[in-house]
Coordinates of C-alpha atoms in Angstrom, one line a residue:
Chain R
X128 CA 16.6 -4.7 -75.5
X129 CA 19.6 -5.8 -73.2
X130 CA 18.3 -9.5 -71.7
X131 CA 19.3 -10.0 -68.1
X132 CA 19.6 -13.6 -67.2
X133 CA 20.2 -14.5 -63.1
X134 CA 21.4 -17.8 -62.2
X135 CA 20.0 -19.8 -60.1
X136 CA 16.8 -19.2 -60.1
X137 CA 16.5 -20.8 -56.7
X138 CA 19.7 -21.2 -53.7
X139 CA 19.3 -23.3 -51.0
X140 CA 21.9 -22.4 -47.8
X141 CA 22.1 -22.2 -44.2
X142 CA 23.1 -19.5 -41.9
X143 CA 26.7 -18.7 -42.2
X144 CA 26.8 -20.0 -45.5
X145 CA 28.6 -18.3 -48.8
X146 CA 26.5 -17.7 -51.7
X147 CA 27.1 -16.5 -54.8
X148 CA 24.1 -15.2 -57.6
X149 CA 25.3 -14.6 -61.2
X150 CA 23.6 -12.4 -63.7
X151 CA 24.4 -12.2 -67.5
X152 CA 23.7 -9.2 -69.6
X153 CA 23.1 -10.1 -73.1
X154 CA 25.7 -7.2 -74.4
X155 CA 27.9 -5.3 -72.3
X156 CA 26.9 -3.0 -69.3
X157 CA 30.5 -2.2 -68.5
X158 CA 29.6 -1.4 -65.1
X159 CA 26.3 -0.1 -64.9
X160 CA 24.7 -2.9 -62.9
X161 CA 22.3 -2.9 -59.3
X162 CA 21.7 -5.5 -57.2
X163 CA 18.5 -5.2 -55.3
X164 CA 17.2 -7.6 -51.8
X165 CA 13.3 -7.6 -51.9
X166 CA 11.3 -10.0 -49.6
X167 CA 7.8 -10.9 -49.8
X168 CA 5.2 -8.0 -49.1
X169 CA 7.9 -5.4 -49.6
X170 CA 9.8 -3.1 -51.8
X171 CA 12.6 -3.8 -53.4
X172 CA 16.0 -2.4 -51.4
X173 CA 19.0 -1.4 -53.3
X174 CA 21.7 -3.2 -51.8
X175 CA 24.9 -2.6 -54.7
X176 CA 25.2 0.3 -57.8
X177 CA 27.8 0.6 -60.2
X178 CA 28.3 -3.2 -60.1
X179 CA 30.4 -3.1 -56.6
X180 CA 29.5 -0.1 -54.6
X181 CA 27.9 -0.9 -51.7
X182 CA 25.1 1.1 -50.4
X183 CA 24.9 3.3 -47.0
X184 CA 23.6 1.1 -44.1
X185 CA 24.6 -2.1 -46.1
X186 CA 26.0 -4.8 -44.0
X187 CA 29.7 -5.4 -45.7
X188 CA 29.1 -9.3 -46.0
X189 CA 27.3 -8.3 -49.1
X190 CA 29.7 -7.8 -51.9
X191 CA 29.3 -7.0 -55.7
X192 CA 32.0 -8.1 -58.7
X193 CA 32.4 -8.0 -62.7
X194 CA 31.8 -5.9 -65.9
X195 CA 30.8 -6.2 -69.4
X196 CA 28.5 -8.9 -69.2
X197 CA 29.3 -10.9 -66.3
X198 CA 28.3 -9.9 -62.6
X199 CA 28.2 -11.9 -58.9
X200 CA 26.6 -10.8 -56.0
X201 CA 28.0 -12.4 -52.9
X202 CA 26.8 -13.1 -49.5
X203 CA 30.1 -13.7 -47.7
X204 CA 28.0 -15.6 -44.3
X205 CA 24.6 -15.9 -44.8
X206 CA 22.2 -14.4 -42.2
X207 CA 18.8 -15.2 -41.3
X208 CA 17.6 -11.6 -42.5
X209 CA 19.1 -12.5 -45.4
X210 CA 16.3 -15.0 -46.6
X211 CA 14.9 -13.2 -49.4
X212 CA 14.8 -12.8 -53.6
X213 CA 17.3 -10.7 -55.5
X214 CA 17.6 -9.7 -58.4
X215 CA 19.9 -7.5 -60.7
X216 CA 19.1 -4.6 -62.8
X217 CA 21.0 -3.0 -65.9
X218 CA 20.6 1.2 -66.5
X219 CA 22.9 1.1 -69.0
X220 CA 20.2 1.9 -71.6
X221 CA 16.5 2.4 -71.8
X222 CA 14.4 0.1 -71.3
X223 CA 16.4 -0.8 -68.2
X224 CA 15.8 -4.5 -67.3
X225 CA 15.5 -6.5 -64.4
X226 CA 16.8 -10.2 -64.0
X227 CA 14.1 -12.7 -63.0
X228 CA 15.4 -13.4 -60.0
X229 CA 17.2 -15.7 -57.8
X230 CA 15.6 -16.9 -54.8
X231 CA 17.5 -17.4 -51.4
X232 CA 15.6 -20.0 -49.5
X233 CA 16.7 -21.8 -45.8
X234 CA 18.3 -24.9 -46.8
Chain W
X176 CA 14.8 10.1 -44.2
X177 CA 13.6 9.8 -47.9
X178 CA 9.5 8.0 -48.1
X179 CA 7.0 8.0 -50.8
X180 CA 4.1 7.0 -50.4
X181 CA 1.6 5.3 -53.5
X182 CA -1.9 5.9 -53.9
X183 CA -4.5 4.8 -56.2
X184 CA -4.7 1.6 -57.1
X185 CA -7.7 -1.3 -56.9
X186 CA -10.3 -2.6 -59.2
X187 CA -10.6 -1.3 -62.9
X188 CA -12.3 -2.8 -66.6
X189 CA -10.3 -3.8 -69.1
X190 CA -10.2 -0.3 -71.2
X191 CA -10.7 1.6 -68.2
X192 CA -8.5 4.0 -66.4
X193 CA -6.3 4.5 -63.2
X194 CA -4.6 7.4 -62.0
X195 CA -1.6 6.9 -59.2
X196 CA -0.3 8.8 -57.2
X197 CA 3.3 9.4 -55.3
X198 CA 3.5 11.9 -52.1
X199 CA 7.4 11.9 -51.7
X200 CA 9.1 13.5 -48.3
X201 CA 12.2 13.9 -46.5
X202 CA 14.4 14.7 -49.8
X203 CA 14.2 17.3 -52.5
X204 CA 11.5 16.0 -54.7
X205 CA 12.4 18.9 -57.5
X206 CA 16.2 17.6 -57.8
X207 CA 15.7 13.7 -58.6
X208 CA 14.1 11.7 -61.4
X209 CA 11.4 9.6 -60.1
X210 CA 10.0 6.6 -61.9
X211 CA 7.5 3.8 -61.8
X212 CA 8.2 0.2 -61.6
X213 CA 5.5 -2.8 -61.6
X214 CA 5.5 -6.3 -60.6
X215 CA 2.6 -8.7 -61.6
X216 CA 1.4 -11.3 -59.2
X217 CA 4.0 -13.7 -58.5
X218 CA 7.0 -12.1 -61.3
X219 CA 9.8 -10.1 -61.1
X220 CA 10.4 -6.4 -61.3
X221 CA 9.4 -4.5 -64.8
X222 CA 10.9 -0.9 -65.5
X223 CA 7.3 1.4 -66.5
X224 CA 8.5 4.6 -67.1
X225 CA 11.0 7.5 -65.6
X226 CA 10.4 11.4 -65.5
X227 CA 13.3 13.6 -65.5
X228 CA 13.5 16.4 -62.1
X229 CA 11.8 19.1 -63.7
X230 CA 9.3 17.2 -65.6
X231 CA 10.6 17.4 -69.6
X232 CA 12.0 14.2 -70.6
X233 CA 9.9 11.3 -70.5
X234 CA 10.6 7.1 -71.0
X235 CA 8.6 4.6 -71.2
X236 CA 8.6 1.0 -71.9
X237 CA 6.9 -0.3 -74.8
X238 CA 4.3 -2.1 -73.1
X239 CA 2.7 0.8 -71.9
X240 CA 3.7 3.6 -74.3
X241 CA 0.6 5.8 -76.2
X242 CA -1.4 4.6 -72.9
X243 CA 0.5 5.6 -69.8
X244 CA 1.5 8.8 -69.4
X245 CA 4.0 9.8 -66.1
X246 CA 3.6 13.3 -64.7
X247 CA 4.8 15.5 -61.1
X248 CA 3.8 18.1 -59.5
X249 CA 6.8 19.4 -57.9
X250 CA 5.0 22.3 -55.8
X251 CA 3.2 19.5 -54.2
X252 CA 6.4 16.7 -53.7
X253 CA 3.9 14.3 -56.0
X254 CA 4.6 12.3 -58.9
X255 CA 1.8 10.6 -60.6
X256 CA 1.0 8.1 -63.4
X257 CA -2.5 8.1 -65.5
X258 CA -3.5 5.0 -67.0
X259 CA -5.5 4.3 -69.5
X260 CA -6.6 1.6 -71.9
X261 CA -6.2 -0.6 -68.9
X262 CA -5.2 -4.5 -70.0
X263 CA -5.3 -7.6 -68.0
X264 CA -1.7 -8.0 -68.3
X265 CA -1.3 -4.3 -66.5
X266 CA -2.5 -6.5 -63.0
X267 CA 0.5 -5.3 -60.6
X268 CA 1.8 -3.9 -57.9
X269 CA 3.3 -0.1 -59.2
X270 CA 6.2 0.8 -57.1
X271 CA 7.2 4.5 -56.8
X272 CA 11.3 4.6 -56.9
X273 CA 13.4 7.7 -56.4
X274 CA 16.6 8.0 -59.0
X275 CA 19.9 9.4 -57.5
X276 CA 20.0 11.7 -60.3
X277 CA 18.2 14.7 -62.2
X278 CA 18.4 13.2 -65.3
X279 CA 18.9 9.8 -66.4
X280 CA 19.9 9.5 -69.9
X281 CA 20.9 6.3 -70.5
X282 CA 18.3 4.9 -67.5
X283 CA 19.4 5.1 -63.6
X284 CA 19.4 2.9 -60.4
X285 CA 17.0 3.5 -57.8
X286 CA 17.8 4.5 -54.3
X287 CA 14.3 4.8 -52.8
X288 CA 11.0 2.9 -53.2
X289 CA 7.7 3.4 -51.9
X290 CA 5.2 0.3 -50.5
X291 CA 3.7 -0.4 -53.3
X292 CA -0.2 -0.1 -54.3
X293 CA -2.1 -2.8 -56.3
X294 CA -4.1 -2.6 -59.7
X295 CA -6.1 -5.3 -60.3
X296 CA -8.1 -4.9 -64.0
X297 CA -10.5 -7.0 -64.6
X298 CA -14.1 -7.5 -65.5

């Protein structure tokens, strides 16, 4: 099974901040990599596919980057909406896997 | 606009049985894989199986293979999941997701999720 690893765990910021999440695929992906917004009480919500394509109705100060086995997921200024956890997914093979998670909290 | 909606869930024994239940609407259930996707109290997201658009491919994770078994109905927009040899580990919430695809081969993203219902096994 492909391990995805997220780092941090947990982000402190503020509004207007940049932040950046990392997640690590244990082999390489090439680009087959979601990035997903969920916050408590709710589904998940794809926010990025294919590593960088940004989703309909996605505000563009989300932004996705890499391949192989490296990824980022930035948040170019931070919003309060924006609070939340996210985490990355790989489909490049079955079982697909999920990163634990990285958790944005208000600094 | 795409919606599914999850039904089924609550209380069940260890070794019992669940069956859940997806209405989807406002898309063409018959053209998309549709999967299910838990997450136990307090964890992160774990992949529980996918079913291909017309219902003849089948994945599952090994935690739940030879007790899970994902099924649709596509004359009635609903996709469904029977449970069986319920464990205490199998606590979650199940998440209906939508895949953008009819088939997904080598595993998909998902585009749309449903609510959410809760199974809670336990004696």
């Amino acid at each position: 099974d492909i391990q995805m690893t997220q780092s941090p765990s947990t982000l402190s910021a503020s509004v207007g901040d940049s932040v950046t999440i990392t997640c690590r695929a244990s082999q390489s992906i090439t680009s087959w990599l979601a990035w997903y917004q969920q916050k408590p009480g709710k589904a998940p919500r794809l926010l990025i596919s294919k590593a960088s394509s940004l989703e309909s109705g996605v505000p563009s100060r989300f932004s996705g980057s890499g391949s192989g086995t490296e990824f980022t997921l930035t948040i170019s200024s931070l919003q309060p909406d924006d609070f939340a956890t996210y985490y990355c997914q790989q489909y490049n093979s079955y079982p697909e896997t999920f990163g634990q998670g990285t958790k944005v909290e208000i600094k | 606009e795409a919606q599914l909606l999850e039904s089924g869930g609550g209380l069940a024994q260890p070794g019992g049985s669940l069956r859940l239940s997806c209405a989807a609407s406002g898309f063409t259930f018959s053209d998309y894989a549709m999967s299910w996707v838990r997450q136990a109290p307090g964890k992160g997201l774990e992949w529980v199986s996918l079913l291909s658009a017309r219902g003849d491919t089948t994945y599952y994770a090994d935690s739940v293979k030879g007790r899970f078994t994902i099924s649709r109905d596509n004359s009635k927009n609903t996709l469904y999941l029977q449970m069986n040899s319920l464990r205490a580990e199998d606590t979650a919430v199940y998440y209906c997701a939508k895949a953008p695809a009819s088939v997904c081969s080598t595993s998909c993203y998902r585009n749309v999720w449903g609510q959410g219902t809760t199974v809670t096994v336990s004696s």
